Amino acid sequence: MTDALSPMRASRHHRARRHGPRGLFSLLLAAGMMGPVMSAHAATTTTGSAMTTPDDASTKLMLSATGTVHAPPDRLTAVFFAESTAPTAAGAQGQVNAQVDKAMATMRPITGLTISAESYSVRHQDADPHAGRPAQWVARQTIRVSATDGSILLPLLGRIQSENLALSQLDWSLSRDRRTALLQQAEGLALHELQQRAQAAAGALGLKIARIESVTLNDQEMPRPMPMMMMAARSEVAAPQAPAADQDVTAQADATFVLHP
């Protein structure tokens, strides 16, 4: 008999060496060692995988985590529009200009409002004999009003509508400064989760974190409509209720850690 391994046994022996304990832990890590972590006011989610470099001197651990912060919005925005019809374009424009000027004069003295006149359009409307409507011109202009204190803007809604302006949109949002602060908190949650998971994974693999090769941060915040507030704003109540539902600000962090024995 010969002591040499047969080709089949040699192949099995080679695979056994190649997929040793470190390779097994890498496969287990890629299969889902990273689970979600949730809290009452913030949430983080982490995923990851590990792979051994060809020279077997180090292992790269790739993780992805998200951090979410929930907070009430601090900016209420209302969008009005003035519309008027007349036999001539100049007549329709004059009426709309007068309506907008009156509304602006009402709102300008009030501290805490941000007012801007936006889209302006003039179009010709053909006659409709069946409806008994003659040919006419239609002018329309939009006004956007925002306030960081809803109690300032809400009482004005009925007053502005009584001046022949229609309310087309009412919603809460986060101001730029508030959202920036919340985004930084969400990024901190995601990065902290990455650090904890990397330490845990390295320990499970019997390795240590040598360095962080790369880190990327992405904003995942998505706007969401608030149709219930729109319905409330269109009611006959002079000061409609507009409850401020919490907004979510989410950040994603991706990182690659280099592990050494």
CSV table of C-alpha atoms in Angstrom, one decimal:
chain,number,residue,atom,x,y,z
A,1,MET,CA,0.0,0.0,0.0
A,2,THR,CA,1.0,3.6,-0.5
A,3,ASP,CA,0.7,6.4,2.0
A,4,ALA,CA,-0.1,9.0,-0.7
A,5,LEU,CA,-3.7,10.3,-0.7
A,6,SER,CA,-5.9,9.4,-3.6
A,7,PRO,CA,-7.1,12.3,-5.8
A,8,MET,CA,-10.6,12.2,-4.3
A,9,ARG,CA,-9.3,12.2,-0.7
A,10,ALA,CA,-6.7,14.9,-1.6
A,11,SER,CA,-9.5,17.1,-2.9
A,12,ARG,CA,-11.6,16.7,0.2
A,13,HIS,CA,-8.5,17.3,2.4
A,14,HIS,CA,-7.8,20.6,0.5
A,15,ARG,CA,-11.4,21.8,0.9
A,16,ALA,CA,-11.4,21.0,4.6
A,17,ARG,CA,-8.3,23.2,5.0
A,18,ARG,CA,-9.6,26.0,3.0
A,19,HIS,CA,-12.9,26.2,4.9
A,20,GLY,CA,-11.5,26.1,8.4
A,21,PRO,CA,-13.1,27.7,11.5
A,22,ARG,CA,-12.6,31.2,10.2
A,23,GLY,CA,-14.3,30.4,6.9
A,24,LEU,CA,-17.2,28.8,8.8
A,25,PHE,CA,-17.7,31.9,11.0
A,26,SER,CA,-17.6,34.0,7.9
A,27,LEU,CA,-20.4,32.0,6.4
A,28,LEU,CA,-22.4,32.2,9.6
A,29,LEU,CA,-21.9,35.9,9.7
A,30,ALA,CA,-23.1,36.4,6.1
A,31,ALA,CA,-26.1,34.1,6.9
A,32,GLY,CA,-27.5,36.7,9.3
A,33,MET,CA,-25.7,37.3,12.6
A,34,MET,CA,-26.7,40.9,12.5
A,35,GLY,CA,-30.2,41.5,13.8
A,36,PRO,CA,-32.4,44.6,14.2
A,37,VAL,CA,-32.1,46.8,17.3
A,38,MET,CA,-35.2,48.9,18.2
A,39,SER,CA,-36.0,51.4,20.9
A,40,ALA,CA,-39.1,53.6,21.7
A,41,HIS,CA,-37.8,56.8,20.1
A,42,ALA,CA,-35.0,55.6,17.8
A,43,ALA,CA,-34.4,52.5,15.7
A,44,THR,CA,-31.2,50.9,14.2
A,45,THR,CA,-30.9,48.1,11.8
A,46,THR,CA,-27.7,46.3,10.8
A,47,THR,CA,-26.6,43.9,8.2
A,48,GLY,CA,-23.2,42.6,7.4
A,49,SER,CA,-20.8,40.0,5.8
A,50,ALA,CA,-17.2,39.0,6.2
A,51,MET,CA,-14.7,37.7,3.7
A,52,THR,CA,-11.1,36.5,4.0
A,53,THR,CA,-8.6,38.2,1.7
A,54,PRO,CA,-6.6,35.9,-0.6
A,55,ASP,CA,-3.4,36.0,1.4
A,56,ASP,CA,-5.4,35.0,4.6
A,57,ALA,CA,-3.6,37.7,6.5
A,58,SER,CA,-6.7,39.8,7.2
A,59,THR,CA,-10.5,39.6,7.0
A,60,LYS,CA,-12.8,42.3,5.7
A,61,LEU,CA,-16.1,42.8,7.6
A,62,MET,CA,-18.7,44.8,5.7
A,63,LEU,CA,-21.6,46.2,7.7
A,64,SER,CA,-24.7,48.3,6.9
A,65,ALA,CA,-26.8,49.9,9.6
A,66,THR,CA,-29.7,52.4,9.8
A,67,GLY,CA,-30.6,54.8,12.6
A,68,THR,CA,-34.0,56.4,12.8
A,69,VAL,CA,-35.1,59.3,15.0
A,70,HIS,CA,-38.8,60.1,15.6
A,71,ALA,CA,-39.7,63.7,16.3
A,72,PRO,CA,-42.7,66.1,16.0
A,73,PRO,CA,-42.4,68.5,13.0
A,74,ASP,CA,-41.9,72.2,13.7
A,75,ARG,CA,-43.1,74.0,10.5
A,76,LEU,CA,-46.7,74.4,9.3
A,77,THR,CA,-47.2,75.4,5.7
A,78,ALA,CA,-50.4,76.5,4.0
A,79,VAL,CA,-50.8,77.1,0.2
A,80,PHE,CA,-53.5,79.4,-1.0
A,81,PHE,CA,-54.5,80.4,-4.5
A,82,ALA,CA,-56.5,83.3,-5.9
A,83,GLU,CA,-58.4,82.8,-9.2
A,84,SER,CA,-60.6,85.2,-11.2
A,85,THR,CA,-62.3,85.3,-14.6
A,86,ALA,CA,-63.1,88.2,-16.8
A,87,PRO,CA,-63.8,89.0,-20.5
A,88,THR,CA,-60.2,90.3,-20.9
A,89,ALA,CA,-56.9,89.1,-19.7
A,90,ALA,CA,-56.2,92.5,-18.1
A,91,GLY,CA,-59.5,92.3,-16.2
A,92,ALA,CA,-58.8,88.8,-14.8
A,93,GLN,CA,-55.2,89.8,-13.8
A,94,GLY,CA,-56.4,93.0,-12.1
A,95,GLN,CA,-58.9,91.1,-9.9
A,96,VAL,CA,-56.4,88.4,-8.9
A,97,ASN,CA,-53.7,91.0,-8.2
A,98,ALA,CA,-56.2,92.8,-5.9
A,99,GLN,CA,-57.1,89.6,-4.0
A,100,VAL,CA,-53.4,88.7,-3.5
A,101,ASP,CA,-52.5,92.2,-2.4
A,102,LYS,CA,-55.3,92.2,0.2
A,103,ALA,CA,-54.2,88.8,1.6
A,104,MET,CA,-50.6,89.9,1.7
A,105,ALA,CA,-51.5,93.1,3.6
A,106,THR,CA,-53.4,90.9,6.1
A,107,MET,CA,-50.4,88.6,6.7
A,108,ARG,CA,-47.4,90.8,6.5
A,109,PRO,CA,-47.7,92.5,9.9
A,110,ILE,CA,-47.9,89.2,11.7
A,111,THR,CA,-44.5,88.2,13.2
A,112,GLY,CA,-43.4,84.6,12.6
A,113,LEU,CA,-44.8,84.1,9.1
A,114,THR,CA,-42.8,83.4,5.9
A,115,ILE,CA,-44.8,84.5,2.9
A,116,SER,CA,-44.0,84.0,-0.8
A,117,ALA,CA,-46.1,84.6,-3.9
A,118,GLU,CA,-45.5,81.8,-6.3
A,119,SER,CA,-46.9,80.5,-9.6
A,120,TYR,CA,-48.9,83.0,-11.7
A,121,SER,CA,-50.8,82.0,-14.8
A,122,VAL,CA,-53.3,83.5,-17.3
A,123,ARG,CA,-55.2,81.4,-19.8
A,124,HIS,CA,-58.1,81.8,-22.2
A,125,GLN,CA,-61.2,79.6,-21.7
A,126,ASP,CA,-63.4,79.0,-24.7
A,127,ALA,CA,-67.1,79.6,-24.6
A,128,ASP,CA,-69.4,76.7,-23.6
A,129,PRO,CA,-72.9,77.3,-25.1
A,130,HIS,CA,-74.4,74.3,-23.3
A,131,ALA,CA,-73.3,75.7,-19.9
A,132,GLY,CA,-74.2,79.2,-20.9
A,133,ARG,CA,-70.6,80.3,-20.4
A,134,PRO,CA,-69.1,82.9,-22.6
A,135,ALA,CA,-65.4,83.0,-23.7
A,136,GLN,CA,-63.3,84.4,-20.9
A,137,TRP,CA,-59.9,84.8,-19.4
A,138,VAL,CA,-58.8,83.0,-16.2
A,139,ALA,CA,-56.0,84.3,-14.0
A,140,ARG,CA,-54.5,82.4,-11.1
A,141,GLN,CA,-51.8,83.0,-8.5
A,142,THR,CA,-50.5,80.8,-5.6
A,143,ILE,CA,-49.3,82.1,-2.2
A,144,ARG,CA,-47.3,79.9,0.3
A,145,VAL,CA,-47.3,80.8,4.0
A,146,SER,CA,-45.2,79.0,6.6
A,147,ALA,CA,-44.8,79.3,10.4
A,148,THR,CA,-42.8,77.5,13.0
A,149,ASP,CA,-45.6,78.0,15.4
A,150,GLY,CA,-48.9,76.5,14.2
A,151,SER,CA,-50.9,78.7,16.7
A,152,ILE,CA,-49.9,81.7,14.6
A,153,LEU,CA,-51.0,80.4,11.2
A,154,LEU,CA,-54.1,78.3,12.0
A,155,PRO,CA,-56.3,81.3,13.1
A,156,LEU,CA,-55.5,83.0,9.8
A,157,LEU,CA,-56.8,80.2,7.5
A,158,GLY,CA,-60.4,81.1,7.8
A,159,ARG,CA,-59.7,84.8,7.5
A,160,ILE,CA,-57.6,84.4,4.3
A,161,GLN,CA,-60.3,82.2,2.8
A,162,SER,CA,-62.9,84.8,3.5
A,163,GLU,CA,-60.9,87.1,1.2
A,164,ASN,CA,-61.7,84.9,-1.8
A,165,LEU,CA,-58.5,82.8,-1.6
A,166,ALA,CA,-58.9,79.0,-1.6
A,167,LEU,CA,-56.7,76.7,0.6
A,168,SER,CA,-55.2,73.9,-1.5
A,169,GLN,CA,-52.6,72.5,0.9
A,170,LEU,CA,-51.9,72.3,4.6
A,171,ASP,CA,-49.2,70.2,6.1
A,172,TRP,CA,-46.5,69.9,8.7
A,173,SER,CA,-42.8,69.4,8.0
A,174,LEU,CA,-39.4,69.7,9.6
A,175,SER,CA,-37.5,73.0,9.3
A,176,ARG,CA,-34.1,72.8,7.8
A,177,ASP,CA,-32.3,73.4,11.1
A,178,ARG,CA,-34.4,70.9,13.0
A,179,ARG,CA,-34.0,68.2,10.3
A,180,THR,CA,-30.2,68.7,10.2
A,181,ALA,CA,-30.0,68.2,14.0
A,182,LEU,CA,-32.2,65.1,13.8
A,183,LEU,CA,-30.2,63.7,10.9
A,184,GLN,CA,-27.0,64.0,13.0
A,185,GLN,CA,-28.7,62.1,15.8
A,186,ALA,CA,-29.7,59.3,13.3
A,187,GLU,CA,-26.2,59.1,11.9
A,188,GLY,CA,-24.8,58.8,15.4
A,189,LEU,CA,-27.2,55.9,16.1
A,190,ALA,CA,-26.2,54.1,12.9
A,191,LEU,CA,-22.5,54.6,13.5
A,192,HIS,CA,-22.7,53.5,17.1
A,193,GLU,CA,-24.6,50.3,16.0
A,194,LEU,CA,-21.8,49.6,13.4
A,195,GLN,CA,-19.2,49.9,16.1
A,196,GLN,CA,-20.9,47.6,18.5
A,197,ARG,CA,-21.6,45.0,15.8
A,198,ALA,CA,-18.1,45.1,14.5
A,199,GLN,CA,-16.7,44.5,18.0
A,200,ALA,CA,-19.1,41.6,18.5
A,201,ALA,CA,-18.4,40.0,15.1
A,202,ALA,CA,-14.6,40.3,15.6
A,203,GLY,CA,-14.8,38.7,19.0
A,204,ALA,CA,-17.0,35.8,17.6
A,205,LEU,CA,-14.4,35.2,14.9
A,206,GLY,CA,-11.5,35.3,17.3
A,207,LEU,CA,-10.1,38.4,15.6
A,208,LYS,CA,-9.5,42.1,16.4
A,209,ILE,CA,-10.4,45.3,14.5
A,210,ALA,CA,-7.2,46.6,12.9
A,211,ARG,CA,-8.7,49.6,11.1
A,212,ILE,CA,-11.8,51.0,9.4
A,213,GLU,CA,-11.2,50.9,5.6
A,214,SER,CA,-14.2,53.0,4.6
A,215,VAL,CA,-17.4,54.6,5.9
A,216,THR,CA,-20.3,56.2,4.0
A,217,LEU,CA,-23.4,58.0,5.3
A,218,ASN,CA,-26.7,58.4,3.4
A,219,ASP,CA,-29.9,60.2,4.2
A,220,GLN,CA,-33.0,58.0,3.8
A,221,GLU,CA,-35.7,60.4,4.9
A,222,MET,CA,-38.8,60.2,2.8
A,223,PRO,CA,-41.6,62.8,2.8
A,224,ARG,CA,-45.1,61.6,3.5
A,225,PRO,CA,-48.5,63.2,2.8
A,226,MET,CA,-51.0,64.1,5.5
A,227,PRO,CA,-54.4,63.9,3.8
A,228,MET,CA,-56.3,64.1,7.1
A,229,MET,CA,-55.1,67.6,7.7
A,230,MET,CA,-56.1,68.6,4.2
A,231,MET,CA,-59.6,67.5,4.9
A,232,ALA,CA,-59.7,69.4,8.2
A,233,ALA,CA,-58.4,72.5,6.4
A,234,ARG,CA,-61.2,72.4,3.9
A,235,SER,CA,-63.9,72.2,6.5
A,236,GLU,CA,-66.1,75.2,7.4
A,237,VAL,CA,-64.3,75.6,10.8
A,238,ALA,CA,-62.6,79.0,11.0
A,239,ALA,CA,-59.5,77.5,12.7
A,240,PRO,CA,-59.2,73.9,11.6
A,241,GLN,CA,-57.2,71.5,13.7
A,242,ALA,CA,-53.9,70.3,12.3
A,243,PRO,CA,-52.3,67.7,14.6
A,244,ALA,CA,-48.6,67.4,14.1
A,245,ALA,CA,-47.8,63.7,13.7
A,246,ASP,CA,-44.2,62.5,14.4
A,247,GLN,CA,-41.8,62.6,11.4
A,248,ASP,CA,-39.1,60.0,10.8
A,249,VAL,CA,-35.5,60.9,9.9
A,250,THR,CA,-33.4,58.0,8.9
A,251,ALA,CA,-29.7,57.7,8.1
A,252,GLN,CA,-27.8,54.7,6.7
A,253,ALA,CA,-24.2,54.0,7.5
A,254,ASP,CA,-22.0,51.5,5.5
A,255,ALA,CA,-18.5,50.6,6.6
A,256,THR,CA,-15.8,48.1,5.9
A,257,PHE,CA,-13.7,46.9,8.8
A,258,VAL,CA,-10.3,45.2,8.5
A,259,LEU,CA,-9.8,42.4,11.0
A,260,HIS,CA,-6.5,40.8,12.0
A,261,PRO,CA,-5.7,37.8,14.2
